[in-house]
Structure formats: structure tokens, C-alpha cells
Amino acid sequence: MSKSKFIFVTGGVSSSLGKGIISASLAKLLQARGLSVTIQKFDPYINVDPGTLNPYEHGECYVTDDGAETDLDLGHYERFLNVKTSQSNNVTTGRVYQTVIEKERKGEFLGKTVQVIPHITNEIKRRIRLLEEKSSYDIIITEIGGTVGDIESLPYIESVRQLRWELGKNNSLVIHLTLVPYLSAAKELKTKPTQHSVKTLMESGINADILVCRTEHEISDDIKNKLALFCNVEVDSVIQSIDASTIYEVPLMMKSEKLDLVVLRKLNLKSSKIADLEKWSNFVEKLKHPKHKIKIGLVGKYVELQDSYKSILESLVHAGSENETEVEVISIHSEHIDDNQINNHISKLDGILVAPGFGSRGIEGKIKAIKCAREKNIPFFGICLGMQMAVIEFSRNVLGLEEANSTEMDENTPHPVISLMENQKNITDKGGTMRLGSWECQIESNTKLDKIYQSKIIFERHRHRWELNNNYSGEFNKNGLKTSGINPKTGLVEIIELVSNDWFIGVQFHPEYKSTVESPHPLFVSFVKGCLDYNKFKN
Ligand code: GLN
């Protein structure tokens, strides 16, 4: 008898319908009823993890405490649930095959032909159930990436079919997320794509138990009845998911659609508590009715795709709600920054955030934006590469080391103020070899950071190879660029702050991975506050 109950979430009709948000919203509702819930995501691509993917391909790479480079949906899970995820929460086809092939090489299947069924499906099933062994969750939600009907999703769908059989009645259910499009010429919502998608799922032996239907218009009872009849689900299991102004409204919408009640009934689970979303509702209220407004420039080279900086954008939303402030984020392409843009645009902003990144494209633009922030005392927040660029800007324009650079950009720079650690020098593999995951950092007393964190020891997540070169830290500190956070074991500099400015901070880590609705990250909260103060002072 299984300890945990399983919910599988599949998608149909179209990609980008928001399976991650629906899964996270349902998990939130169940958690608010006192159940312990976790979510995992299976991605059907061959990369072992998304760490080697360009953000244009797949959006941001999210990093967990244990150093896993994962799909950005894990960010939603953590932000909604306020619980940590790990490598076990994200598995790709590449990782599944890698495990099976390694076993084959060791001779573990000696004499046998290794096949998709049963070897790949067994490995998928083992990984789905891994979380059940790790901790006693009441419910494990498994999101299957891709769209039903994709060739590459088939082994996952087959694994779900087998697992449902193995788990037995009332121990699992399938939620199918589809799109109910509106044809404006006919002024009608159309159910046929959903019917086809449910049928495709049935061809693989799976009946959807619940339909969650994305829609731009209210779904009438007539349409719900029609969907129920033709898709073989109960009428109350057709759940409308109408477009929301913010993703944080979705748990509230799912509560009023009674998704949690239907799920509990179908899983034969009792919960006397009703979902308490009071805190959550307060957060959404503040978000939707801000008292103030600021404009922050997000300087990066992947700005064309919103998902590239997902966690940063969400952290600003959390910090905005906390400060009762609408944060308008202006995307600034670092490759296009010139003096004209600095004078007419960037210098008028209430804050500048320079984003993480890799490689030399667009870095001179980032340096220009940082110079502007430093000289005009505009609140500046540099994250990872953004911090490294702030160090280079300071070295060039304050210390007069004109050719200062990172060895990532210029191997032969005479002033390698950002350089590679010894243990990184001989690494040739690109996947999973950066400084990754949670690292300790000690905060210096009487610094801006000390006030912000109100804690001497912090843990933050990293994803980078290069580091501030400690040969220069004496010079930096002497001239007002304070190294205010240090890794106690390695002595590596994790945080810098400019003493002369009101809010000028660079961090080598990624605070955005740890901001959640319930615990907005102190650095983002303080940055938004700093921008708000600057805005008031400016006007
Ligand atoms: N490219 C830089 C490094 O690897 C910064 C990485 C980042 O911004 N995440 O050190």
C-alpha cells in the first residue's frame, strides 16, 4: 500500500498553458488544508539538465539548495509553497537514459535487450516514487512536461498508466490541462480541441479525472456539461482557469472552483480544515492595490524573453507587494546601451538592476549603466555577472585600472579583477561544473548588508565560475568598495557595497532563487524600498 497519493498533471492542445502554475496552485491549496505536498517535474528533452541550455531556449535555469540546475517551474513550486525542492524534483529524459545506459555498461541487465519498455519506463517510475521514499508526503504532484501526443512524451504517459495500475484505486489521479479557445467571429468557446486531446490521452490508456480548462472567457454550465459528457469526466471535475491579472491569483481562483475539494474526494482523503489562504489573499490585495509606483531598469542580454529572468521578476513582485509599491520593470538590452540612452532614459530611472549572464556580449553596456548608477546615486543591484561588472566598473573608473576585466571576457587582461578559481581551471565539461547550490556567507558588521539581513551568517545559492580576485580586495576596501560578505571557508568575496552611495550592492550569489510569497527576499525588499526613497527624494 502506497504511503503517498499521486497526482499527475498533463497538458494538451497547446504548450505554455501554465501546468507549473496550476500544479503549484493546487499544491498551495492542499498545503493550506494542512496536507504535506511536494511537486516534481519531468521534462521530455535529452539534455541531462537545463544547465547547458540558452535562456532563449527554455527560460531561466533555476538552482536548488543542493546545487541542481533545474527547470524554472521549480521556482514556482518554491515561491508558492515556501518549501525547498531538490534534484529529485526535476528529471529529464537525458537523465533517465543516462542512468539506464550506465547500468547497462555495468552489466546490470546482462543478457537482456535494453528497451524503452520496460527499462526506461521502470526508471521513470522509480524516479517518480523516489520522493515518496525520501519523506512522508501526503500528496506528490508530478507534472509531465510537453503536450500529450508528442512523440517524446510517450514513455512518461506509459509510465503514468502503469503506475496508476500499480498504485490501485483512489491512490492517484490525472489532471489534464487544456485550452478552450474563443472564436471571436463565431463568438463561441470551442470544446473540440479538448475533446481531441482527451481522446489522445485515452489512446495511451489514461482517462483524465479532472479537466482544467484555460480560457479567456467564462465557461458556461452548458459548455461544462458538454466537456464532461464528451471527455468522460464528472461535471464538477471540469474546472475553469480563466486568464488572471497575476499568477498569484490562480490559487484563489482554483479555490473558488473547488479544485481542492474534487481532488480530495477522488483521492479518498479527508481534510477537516478548509484551505486558509488569508495571508495569501493579503499579499494579492497589496499587489493589486499599490500605494506607490517605481520604475526599475532590468539590464540584461536576454530581455526579449521574459522567462529568462523569471525569478528576478517574481522577487520584485514579492518585494513590491511588501512595500505596497507597483514595480514597473523596464527591460533594457545591454547590447544597445549608448550615451544617448543613458542620458535620456537610464539616468531617469528609480533603480537599476544588472542581471546575471555569461560571455562578453553586452557587457560594456552593463558597465555604462553601472557607471551612471554610481555617479548619480541611483539605487543599483548587481546579481552575479552584474556584481562582477560593478567591480570592473569601479576598477576602471575609480581606481584608474583602465584595462581591468574578468578573465571570462579577456584572458590576457593586465588587471584580472574577476578571475577563475584554481579548482575551476582544469574543468572542461560544461554541465553541472560551476560553483552551484547553497554556500555560507558571513556578513561584516556595520555594513548595509548587516542591516538588511539582520543576521551574521546567511546561506545563498550560487551558479557561476568566476570570482572576485582577492588580490585586489585591499584596494577596493581602501577606496570605498566594501567587501561586506565573505565565505568563511574559502575567503571568497560574496558581496560588495559602495560606501558612498545610498543603495549600491552587488552579490555573487542569486538571491532571486530564495524569494517566496511568504518570505520575500530581504535584499529585494530593501532594494525596492531604496528605489522608493530615491523616487520620493527625486520628486
Ligand atoms: N559568467 C559569470 C561566471 O560564470 C557570471 C555567471 C552568472 O551571472 N550566473 O562567473
Coordinates of C-alpha atoms and ligand atoms in Angstrom, one line a residue:
M1 CA 0.0 0.0 0.0
S2 CA 1.4 3.3 -1.1
K3 CA 2.1 5.9 1.6
S4 CA 1.6 8.9 -0.6
K5 CA -1.2 9.7 -3.1
F6 CA -0.1 10.8 -6.6
I7 CA -1.5 13.5 -8.8
F8 CA -0.3 13.6 -12.4
V9 CA -0.6 16.8 -14.4
T10 CA -0.6 16.5 -18.2
G11 CA -1.1 19.2 -20.8
G12 CA -3.0 19.2 -24.1
V13 CA -3.9 21.3 -27.1
S14 CA -1.1 23.8 -26.7
S15 CA 2.1 24.4 -24.8
S16 CA 2.6 27.3 -22.4
L17 CA -0.8 26.9 -20.7
G18 CA 0.8 27.0 -17.3
K19 CA 0.9 23.5 -16.0
G20 CA 3.5 24.7 -13.5
I21 CA 1.2 27.4 -12.1
I22 CA -1.8 25.0 -11.9
S23 CA 0.3 22.4 -10.1
A24 CA 1.8 24.9 -7.7
S25 CA -1.7 26.5 -7.1
L26 CA -3.3 23.1 -6.3
A27 CA -0.3 22.2 -4.1
K28 CA -0.8 25.5 -2.2
L29 CA -4.5 24.8 -1.7
L30 CA -3.8 21.3 -0.3
Q31 CA -0.9 22.6 1.8
A32 CA -3.3 25.3 3.2
R33 CA -5.5 22.5 4.3
G34 CA -2.7 21.0 6.4
L35 CA -1.5 18.3 4.0
S36 CA 2.2 17.8 3.2
V37 CA 2.7 18.2 -0.6
T38 CA 5.6 18.3 -3.0
I39 CA 5.8 18.7 -6.7
Q40 CA 8.2 17.3 -9.3
K41 CA 8.6 17.9 -13.0
F42 CA 9.6 15.5 -15.7
D43 CA 10.9 17.1 -18.9
P44 CA 11.0 15.1 -22.1
Y45 CA 14.2 16.6 -23.6
I46 CA 17.5 14.8 -23.9
N47 CA 19.7 17.4 -22.0
V48 CA 20.7 15.8 -18.7
D49 CA 19.5 19.1 -17.1
P50 CA 18.7 22.6 -18.4
G51 CA 22.0 24.0 -17.1
T52 CA 23.6 23.9 -20.6
L53 CA 20.5 25.5 -22.3
N54 CA 20.5 29.0 -23.6
P55 CA 17.8 31.0 -21.7
Y56 CA 16.2 31.8 -25.1
E57 CA 15.5 28.1 -25.5
H58 CA 13.9 27.3 -22.2
G59 CA 13.9 30.4 -20.0
E60 CA 15.8 30.7 -16.8
C61 CA 17.7 27.9 -15.2
Y62 CA 16.6 27.6 -11.6
V63 CA 19.0 26.4 -8.9
T64 CA 18.1 24.5 -5.8
D65 CA 19.9 24.4 -2.4
D66 CA 21.6 21.1 -3.3
G67 CA 23.0 22.6 -6.5
A68 CA 20.7 21.1 -9.1
E69 CA 20.2 23.1 -12.2
T70 CA 16.6 22.8 -12.9
D71 CA 13.5 23.8 -14.9
L72 CA 12.1 27.2 -14.0
D73 CA 8.8 25.6 -12.8
L74 CA 10.6 24.5 -9.6
G75 CA 10.9 28.2 -8.9
H76 CA 7.2 28.5 -9.0
Y77 CA 6.9 25.5 -6.7
E78 CA 9.2 27.1 -4.1
R79 CA 7.7 30.5 -4.4
F80 CA 4.1 29.2 -3.9
L81 CA 4.8 26.5 -1.3
N82 CA 7.7 28.1 0.6
V83 CA 9.4 24.7 0.8
K84 CA 12.7 23.7 -0.7
T85 CA 13.0 21.4 -3.8
S86 CA 16.0 19.4 -4.9
Q87 CA 17.5 17.4 -7.7
S88 CA 14.8 14.7 -7.2
N89 CA 12.1 17.2 -8.1
N90 CA 13.3 17.6 -11.7
V91 CA 14.2 14.8 -14.1
T92 CA 14.8 14.9 -17.8
T93 CA 14.7 12.2 -20.4
G94 CA 18.5 12.7 -20.7
R95 CA 19.0 11.9 -17.0
V96 CA 16.7 8.8 -17.2
Y97 CA 18.6 7.4 -20.2
Q98 CA 22.0 8.3 -18.7
T99 CA 21.1 6.2 -15.6
V100 CA 19.8 3.2 -17.7
I101 CA 22.8 3.3 -20.0
E102 CA 25.3 3.5 -17.0
K103 CA 23.5 0.4 -15.6
E104 CA 23.8 -1.4 -18.9
R105 CA 27.5 -0.7 -19.1
K106 CA 28.0 -2.1 -15.6
G107 CA 26.3 -5.3 -16.7
E108 CA 23.2 -4.9 -14.6
F109 CA 20.9 -6.1 -17.4
L110 CA 23.4 -8.7 -18.6
G111 CA 22.0 -10.9 -21.3
K112 CA 18.9 -8.7 -21.8
T113 CA 17.9 -6.3 -24.6
V114 CA 17.5 -2.9 -23.0
Q115 CA 14.3 -1.3 -24.2
V116 CA 12.0 1.7 -23.7
I117 CA 9.5 -0.7 -22.1
P118 CA 10.3 -1.9 -19.5
H119 CA 13.7 -0.4 -18.8
I120 CA 13.1 3.3 -19.5
T121 CA 9.6 3.2 -18.0
N122 CA 10.8 1.4 -14.9
E123 CA 13.5 4.1 -14.4
I124 CA 10.8 6.8 -14.8
K125 CA 8.6 5.1 -12.3
R126 CA 11.4 4.6 -9.9
R127 CA 12.2 8.3 -10.1
I128 CA 8.5 9.3 -9.7
R129 CA 8.4 7.3 -6.5
L130 CA 11.8 8.5 -5.2
L131 CA 10.2 11.4 -3.3
E132 CA 7.8 9.0 -1.6
E133 CA 10.8 7.2 0.0
K134 CA 12.6 10.5 0.9
S135 CA 9.9 12.0 3.1
S136 CA 6.3 11.2 4.1
Y137 CA 4.3 13.4 1.8
D138 CA 0.6 13.0 1.8
I139 CA 0.5 14.0 -1.9
I140 CA 3.1 14.1 -4.6
I141 CA 2.2 16.1 -7.7
T142 CA 4.0 15.1 -10.9
E143 CA 4.0 17.5 -13.8
I144 CA 4.7 15.9 -17.2
G145 CA 6.4 18.4 -19.4
G146 CA 5.4 18.8 -23.1
T147 CA 2.0 18.2 -24.7
V148 CA 0.1 15.0 -25.0
G149 CA 0.6 13.5 -28.4
D150 CA 4.3 14.5 -28.6
I151 CA 6.5 11.5 -29.5
E152 CA 9.0 12.3 -26.8
S153 CA 6.3 12.3 -24.0
L154 CA 5.1 8.7 -24.7
P155 CA 7.3 6.9 -22.3
Y156 CA 6.1 9.2 -19.5
I157 CA 2.5 8.7 -20.3
E158 CA 3.0 4.9 -20.4
S159 CA 4.8 5.1 -17.0
V160 CA 1.8 7.0 -15.6
R161 CA -0.5 4.4 -17.0
Q162 CA 1.5 1.6 -15.4
L163 CA 1.9 3.4 -12.1
R164 CA -1.8 4.1 -11.8
W165 CA -2.5 0.5 -12.1
E166 CA 0.2 -0.4 -9.6
L167 CA -1.0 2.2 -7.1
G168 CA -4.6 1.0 -7.2
K169 CA -7.9 2.7 -6.9
N170 CA -8.2 6.1 -5.2
N171 CA -4.4 6.5 -4.9
S172 CA -3.8 8.6 -7.9
L173 CA -5.5 10.9 -10.4
V174 CA -4.8 12.6 -13.6
I175 CA -5.5 16.3 -14.2
H176 CA -5.4 17.3 -17.8
L177 CA -4.8 21.0 -18.6
T178 CA -6.2 22.1 -21.9
L179 CA -7.2 25.2 -23.8
V180 CA -10.8 26.2 -24.6
P181 CA -10.3 28.7 -27.4
Y182 CA -12.7 31.6 -28.1
L183 CA -13.5 32.2 -31.8
S184 CA -14.4 35.8 -32.0
A185 CA -16.0 35.5 -35.4
A186 CA -18.5 32.9 -34.1
K187 CA -18.5 34.5 -30.5
E188 CA -18.1 31.0 -29.1
L189 CA -15.9 28.9 -26.9
K190 CA -14.8 25.7 -28.7
T191 CA -14.6 22.3 -26.9
K192 CA -13.3 20.2 -29.8
P193 CA -9.6 20.7 -29.2
T194 CA -10.1 19.5 -25.6
Q195 CA -12.1 16.5 -26.8
H196 CA -9.3 15.5 -29.2
S197 CA -6.7 15.9 -26.6
V198 CA -8.5 13.8 -24.0
K199 CA -9.0 11.2 -26.7
T200 CA -5.3 11.1 -27.5
L201 CA -4.6 10.5 -23.8
M202 CA -7.2 7.7 -23.8
E203 CA -5.4 6.1 -26.7
S204 CA -2.5 5.7 -24.3
G205 CA -4.7 4.1 -21.8
I206 CA -5.2 7.1 -19.5
N207 CA -8.6 8.6 -18.6
A208 CA -8.3 12.2 -17.3
D209 CA -10.1 12.5 -13.9
I210 CA -10.2 16.3 -13.9
L211 CA -10.0 18.8 -16.7
V212 CA -8.6 22.2 -16.0
C213 CA -9.6 24.5 -18.9
R214 CA -7.6 27.6 -19.7
T215 CA -9.9 30.2 -21.2
E216 CA -10.2 33.9 -22.0
H217 CA -14.0 33.9 -21.3
E218 CA -16.3 32.4 -18.6
I219 CA -17.1 28.8 -19.4
S220 CA -20.9 28.4 -19.1
D221 CA -22.7 25.4 -17.5
D222 CA -23.7 24.2 -21.0
I223 CA -20.1 24.1 -22.1
K224 CA -19.1 22.4 -18.8
N225 CA -21.7 19.7 -19.3
K226 CA -20.6 19.2 -22.9
L227 CA -17.0 18.9 -21.9
A228 CA -17.9 16.5 -19.1
L229 CA -20.0 14.3 -21.4
F230 CA -17.6 14.0 -24.3
C231 CA -14.5 13.8 -22.1
N232 CA -15.8 11.2 -19.7
V233 CA -15.4 13.3 -16.5
E234 CA -17.9 14.3 -13.8
V235 CA -19.4 17.8 -14.3
D236 CA -17.8 19.2 -11.1
S237 CA -14.4 18.0 -12.5
V238 CA -14.4 20.5 -15.3
I239 CA -12.5 23.3 -13.8
Q240 CA -12.3 26.7 -15.4
S241 CA -9.0 28.6 -15.3
I242 CA -9.7 32.0 -16.7
D243 CA -6.8 34.4 -17.5
A244 CA -5.7 36.2 -14.4
S245 CA -4.0 39.6 -13.9
T246 CA -1.3 37.9 -11.9
I247 CA -0.3 34.2 -11.4
Y248 CA -0.7 34.7 -7.7
E249 CA -4.5 34.9 -8.2
V250 CA -4.6 31.4 -9.5
P251 CA -4.7 29.6 -6.1
L252 CA -7.6 31.8 -5.1
M253 CA -9.4 31.1 -8.4
M254 CA -8.8 27.4 -8.0
K255 CA -10.2 27.5 -4.5
S256 CA -13.5 29.1 -5.7
E257 CA -13.6 26.5 -8.5
K258 CA -13.3 23.9 -5.6
L259 CA -10.5 22.1 -7.3
D260 CA -9.1 21.0 -3.9
L261 CA -12.5 19.5 -2.9
V262 CA -12.7 17.5 -6.1
V263 CA -9.2 16.2 -5.7
L264 CA -9.7 15.2 -2.0
R265 CA -12.9 13.4 -2.9
K266 CA -11.3 11.5 -5.8
L267 CA -8.3 10.5 -3.7
N268 CA -10.5 9.5 -0.8
L269 CA -8.7 11.9 1.5
K270 CA -10.3 13.6 4.5
S271 CA -9.4 17.1 5.5
S272 CA -11.4 18.8 8.1
K273 CA -9.6 22.1 7.7
I274 CA -10.7 24.5 5.0
A275 CA -7.9 26.0 2.9
D276 CA -6.7 29.0 4.9
L277 CA -5.4 31.5 2.3
E278 CA -5.8 34.6 4.3
K279 CA -2.1 35.6 4.2
W280 CA -2.0 34.8 0.5
S281 CA -5.1 36.9 -0.2
N282 CA -3.5 39.8 1.7
F283 CA -0.4 39.5 -0.4
V284 CA -2.5 39.6 -3.6
E285 CA -4.6 42.5 -2.3
K286 CA -1.5 44.6 -1.7
L287 CA -0.1 43.6 -5.1
K288 CA -3.3 44.7 -6.9
H289 CA -3.8 48.0 -5.0
P290 CA -0.3 49.5 -4.6
K291 CA 0.1 52.9 -3.0
H292 CA 3.3 53.9 -4.8
K293 CA 5.0 53.3 -8.1
I294 CA 8.6 53.0 -9.2
K295 CA 10.4 52.2 -12.4
I296 CA 13.4 49.8 -12.3
G297 CA 15.6 49.1 -15.3
L298 CA 16.5 45.4 -15.7
V299 CA 19.7 45.4 -17.7
G300 CA 20.4 42.1 -19.4
K301 CA 21.1 40.5 -22.7
Y302 CA 18.2 38.0 -22.8
V303 CA 15.5 40.7 -22.2
E304 CA 13.5 39.7 -25.3
L305 CA 12.3 36.6 -23.4
Q306 CA 10.5 37.4 -20.1
D307 CA 11.1 33.9 -18.8
S308 CA 14.9 34.4 -18.9
Y309 CA 14.8 36.4 -15.7
K310 CA 11.7 34.8 -14.1
S311 CA 12.9 34.6 -10.5
I312 CA 14.2 38.1 -10.6
L313 CA 10.9 39.4 -11.9
E314 CA 9.0 37.4 -9.3
S315 CA 11.2 38.6 -6.5
L316 CA 10.5 42.2 -7.5
V317 CA 6.8 41.3 -7.4
H318 CA 7.1 39.9 -3.8
A319 CA 9.2 42.9 -2.7
G320 CA 6.7 45.3 -4.4
S321 CA 3.8 43.9 -2.5
E322 CA 5.7 44.1 0.7
N323 CA 6.4 47.8 0.1
E324 CA 2.9 48.4 -1.3
T325 CA 4.6 49.6 -4.4
E326 CA 4.0 48.8 -8.1
V327 CA 7.3 47.9 -9.6
E328 CA 7.4 48.6 -13.3
V329 CA 10.3 46.7 -14.8
I330 CA 11.8 48.3 -17.9
S331 CA 13.8 45.8 -19.9
I332 CA 17.0 47.3 -21.2
H333 CA 19.0 45.4 -23.7
S334 CA 22.6 45.7 -22.6
E335 CA 23.9 45.5 -26.2
H336 CA 22.0 48.6 -27.2
I337 CA 23.1 51.0 -24.4
D338 CA 24.8 54.2 -25.6
D339 CA 25.3 57.7 -24.1
N340 CA 22.0 58.9 -25.6
Q341 CA 20.1 56.1 -23.8
I342 CA 22.0 56.7 -20.6
N343 CA 21.2 60.4 -20.6
N344 CA 17.6 60.3 -21.7
H345 CA 16.4 57.1 -20.2
I346 CA 18.6 55.1 -17.8
S347 CA 19.6 58.1 -15.7
K348 CA 15.8 58.9 -15.1
L349 CA 15.0 55.5 -13.6
D350 CA 14.4 54.9 -9.9
G351 CA 16.7 51.9 -9.8
I352 CA 19.0 49.8 -11.9
L353 CA 19.3 46.0 -11.7
V354 CA 22.1 44.4 -13.7
A355 CA 21.3 40.8 -14.4
P356 CA 23.3 37.6 -14.3
G357 CA 24.8 36.3 -17.6
F358 CA 27.6 34.5 -19.4
G359 CA 30.1 35.6 -22.1
S360 CA 31.1 39.0 -23.3
R361 CA 28.0 40.0 -25.4
G362 CA 26.6 43.3 -24.0
I363 CA 29.0 43.7 -21.0
E364 CA 30.2 47.2 -22.0
G365 CA 26.6 48.3 -21.9
K366 CA 26.2 46.9 -18.4
I367 CA 29.3 48.8 -17.3
K368 CA 27.9 52.0 -18.7
A369 CA 24.6 51.6 -16.8
I370 CA 26.6 50.8 -13.6
K371 CA 28.7 54.0 -14.0
C372 CA 25.5 56.0 -14.4
A373 CA 24.1 54.5 -11.2
R374 CA 27.3 55.0 -9.2
E375 CA 27.7 58.7 -10.3
K376 CA 24.1 59.7 -9.8
N377 CA 23.5 57.7 -6.7
I378 CA 20.7 55.7 -8.4
P379 CA 20.0 52.5 -6.4
F380 CA 22.0 49.7 -8.0
F381 CA 21.6 46.0 -7.6
G382 CA 24.1 43.7 -9.3
I383 CA 23.5 40.0 -9.4
C384 CA 26.3 37.6 -10.2
L385 CA 27.6 38.9 -13.5
G386 CA 26.0 42.2 -12.5
M387 CA 28.2 42.3 -9.4
Q388 CA 31.3 41.3 -11.4
M389 CA 30.6 44.2 -13.8
A390 CA 30.3 46.6 -10.9
V391 CA 33.7 45.5 -9.7
I392 CA 35.1 46.1 -13.2
E393 CA 33.5 49.5 -13.5
F394 CA 34.9 50.5 -10.1
S395 CA 38.4 49.3 -11.0
R396 CA 38.4 51.1 -14.3
N397 CA 36.7 54.4 -13.4
V398 CA 37.6 54.9 -9.8
L399 CA 40.9 53.0 -9.3
G400 CA 42.0 54.0 -12.8
L401 CA 42.8 50.5 -13.9
E402 CA 41.6 51.1 -17.4
E403 CA 42.0 47.6 -18.8
A404 CA 40.5 45.9 -15.8
N405 CA 38.3 43.0 -16.8
S406 CA 37.2 39.5 -16.0
T407 CA 39.3 36.7 -17.4
E408 CA 36.0 35.3 -18.8
M409 CA 35.9 38.3 -21.2
D410 CA 39.6 38.9 -21.7
E411 CA 42.0 36.1 -20.7
N412 CA 45.0 38.4 -21.0
T413 CA 43.8 41.5 -19.1
P414 CA 46.6 43.1 -17.1
H415 CA 44.1 43.6 -14.2
P416 CA 42.1 40.4 -13.7
V417 CA 39.8 41.8 -11.0
I418 CA 37.5 38.9 -11.7
S419 CA 39.3 35.6 -12.1
L420 CA 38.9 31.9 -12.2
M421 CA 39.4 29.9 -9.0
E422 CA 42.2 27.3 -9.2
N423 CA 39.8 24.4 -8.9
Q424 CA 37.9 25.6 -12.0
K425 CA 40.9 26.0 -14.2
N426 CA 41.1 22.4 -15.5
I427 CA 37.4 21.7 -15.8
T428 CA 36.4 21.1 -19.4
D429 CA 32.9 19.7 -19.0
K430 CA 30.2 22.4 -19.1
G431 CA 27.3 20.6 -17.4
G432 CA 27.0 20.8 -13.6
T433 CA 30.5 22.0 -13.1
M434 CA 30.0 25.6 -11.9
R435 CA 30.0 26.7 -8.2
L436 CA 26.5 25.6 -7.6
G437 CA 23.9 25.5 -4.8
S438 CA 23.8 26.8 -1.3
W439 CA 27.0 28.4 0.2
E440 CA 27.6 30.0 3.6
C441 CA 28.4 33.7 3.8
Q442 CA 29.5 35.8 6.8
I443 CA 28.3 39.4 6.9
E444 CA 30.7 42.1 8.1
S445 CA 29.4 44.2 11.0
N446 CA 28.3 47.8 10.4
T447 CA 27.6 47.4 6.7
K448 CA 24.5 47.9 4.6
L449 CA 24.1 44.2 4.3
D450 CA 24.3 43.8 8.1
K451 CA 21.2 46.0 8.4
I452 CA 19.4 44.3 5.6
Y453 CA 19.8 40.7 6.6
Q454 CA 20.0 41.3 10.4
S455 CA 22.0 38.1 10.6
K456 CA 25.7 37.4 10.6
I457 CA 25.5 34.1 8.8
I458 CA 23.4 33.7 5.6
F459 CA 23.1 30.9 3.0
E460 CA 22.5 31.8 -0.6
R461 CA 22.5 29.9 -3.9
H462 CA 25.3 30.2 -6.5
R463 CA 25.7 29.5 -10.2
H464 CA 29.0 30.8 -11.6
R465 CA 32.6 30.0 -12.3
W466 CA 34.4 33.3 -11.8
E467 CA 35.1 35.1 -8.6
L468 CA 36.3 38.4 -7.3
N469 CA 40.1 38.3 -7.3
N470 CA 41.1 38.7 -3.6
N471 CA 44.5 40.2 -4.7
Y472 CA 42.5 43.4 -5.3
S473 CA 40.2 43.4 -2.3
G474 CA 42.6 45.5 -0.2
E475 CA 42.5 48.3 -2.8
F476 CA 38.7 48.0 -3.2
N477 CA 38.1 48.4 0.6
K478 CA 40.6 51.2 0.9
N479 CA 38.7 53.2 -1.8
G480 CA 35.2 52.6 -0.6
L481 CA 34.1 49.4 -2.3
K482 CA 33.5 47.4 0.7
T483 CA 33.6 43.6 0.6
S484 CA 30.8 43.1 3.1
G485 CA 30.1 39.4 2.8
I486 CA 32.8 36.6 2.8
N487 CA 32.6 32.9 2.5
P488 CA 34.1 31.8 5.9
K489 CA 35.7 28.6 4.5
T490 CA 37.3 29.8 1.2
G491 CA 37.6 33.6 1.9
L492 CA 35.9 34.3 -1.4
V493 CA 34.0 37.6 -1.6
E494 CA 30.3 37.1 -1.9
I495 CA 29.0 40.7 -1.6
I496 CA 30.3 44.2 -2.3
E497 CA 28.7 47.5 -1.4
L498 CA 29.7 51.1 -2.3
V499 CA 30.0 53.0 1.0
S500 CA 29.4 56.5 -0.6
N501 CA 26.0 55.5 -2.2
D502 CA 22.7 55.0 -0.5
W503 CA 21.9 51.7 -2.2
F504 CA 24.7 50.1 -4.3
I505 CA 25.1 46.4 -3.7
G506 CA 26.4 43.6 -5.8
V507 CA 26.1 39.9 -4.8
Q508 CA 28.0 37.0 -6.3
F509 CA 25.0 34.7 -5.5
H510 CA 21.4 34.6 -6.8
P511 CA 19.1 35.9 -4.0
E512 CA 16.2 35.6 -6.5
Y513 CA 16.1 31.9 -6.1
K514 CA 15.1 32.2 -2.5
S515 CA 12.3 34.8 -2.6
T516 CA 8.8 33.4 -1.9
V517 CA 5.4 34.9 -1.3
E518 CA 5.6 34.1 2.4
S519 CA 9.2 35.2 2.7
P520 CA 10.1 37.9 0.2
H521 CA 13.9 38.2 0.0
P522 CA 15.3 40.9 2.3
L523 CA 17.7 42.2 -0.4
F524 CA 14.9 42.7 -2.9
V525 CA 12.6 44.2 -0.3
S526 CA 15.3 46.6 0.7
F527 CA 16.2 47.4 -2.9
V528 CA 12.6 48.3 -3.8
K529 CA 12.5 50.5 -0.6
G530 CA 15.7 52.1 -1.6
C531 CA 14.2 52.9 -5.1
L532 CA 11.1 54.2 -3.5
D533 CA 13.1 56.5 -1.2
Y534 CA 15.1 57.7 -4.2
N535 CA 12.0 58.3 -6.2
K536 CA 10.5 60.5 -3.4
F537 CA 13.8 62.4 -3.0
K538 CA 14.0 62.9 -6.7
N539 CA 10.5 64.4 -7.0
Ligands
GLN1 N1 29.6 34.3 -16.2 C1 29.8 34.6 -14.8 C2 30.5 33.5 -14.1 O1 30.4 32.3 -14.5 C3 28.6 35.0 -14.1 C4 27.5 33.9 -14.0 C5 26.2 34.4 -13.6 O2 25.9 35.6 -13.7 N2 25.3 33.5 -13.2 O3 31.2 33.6 -13.1

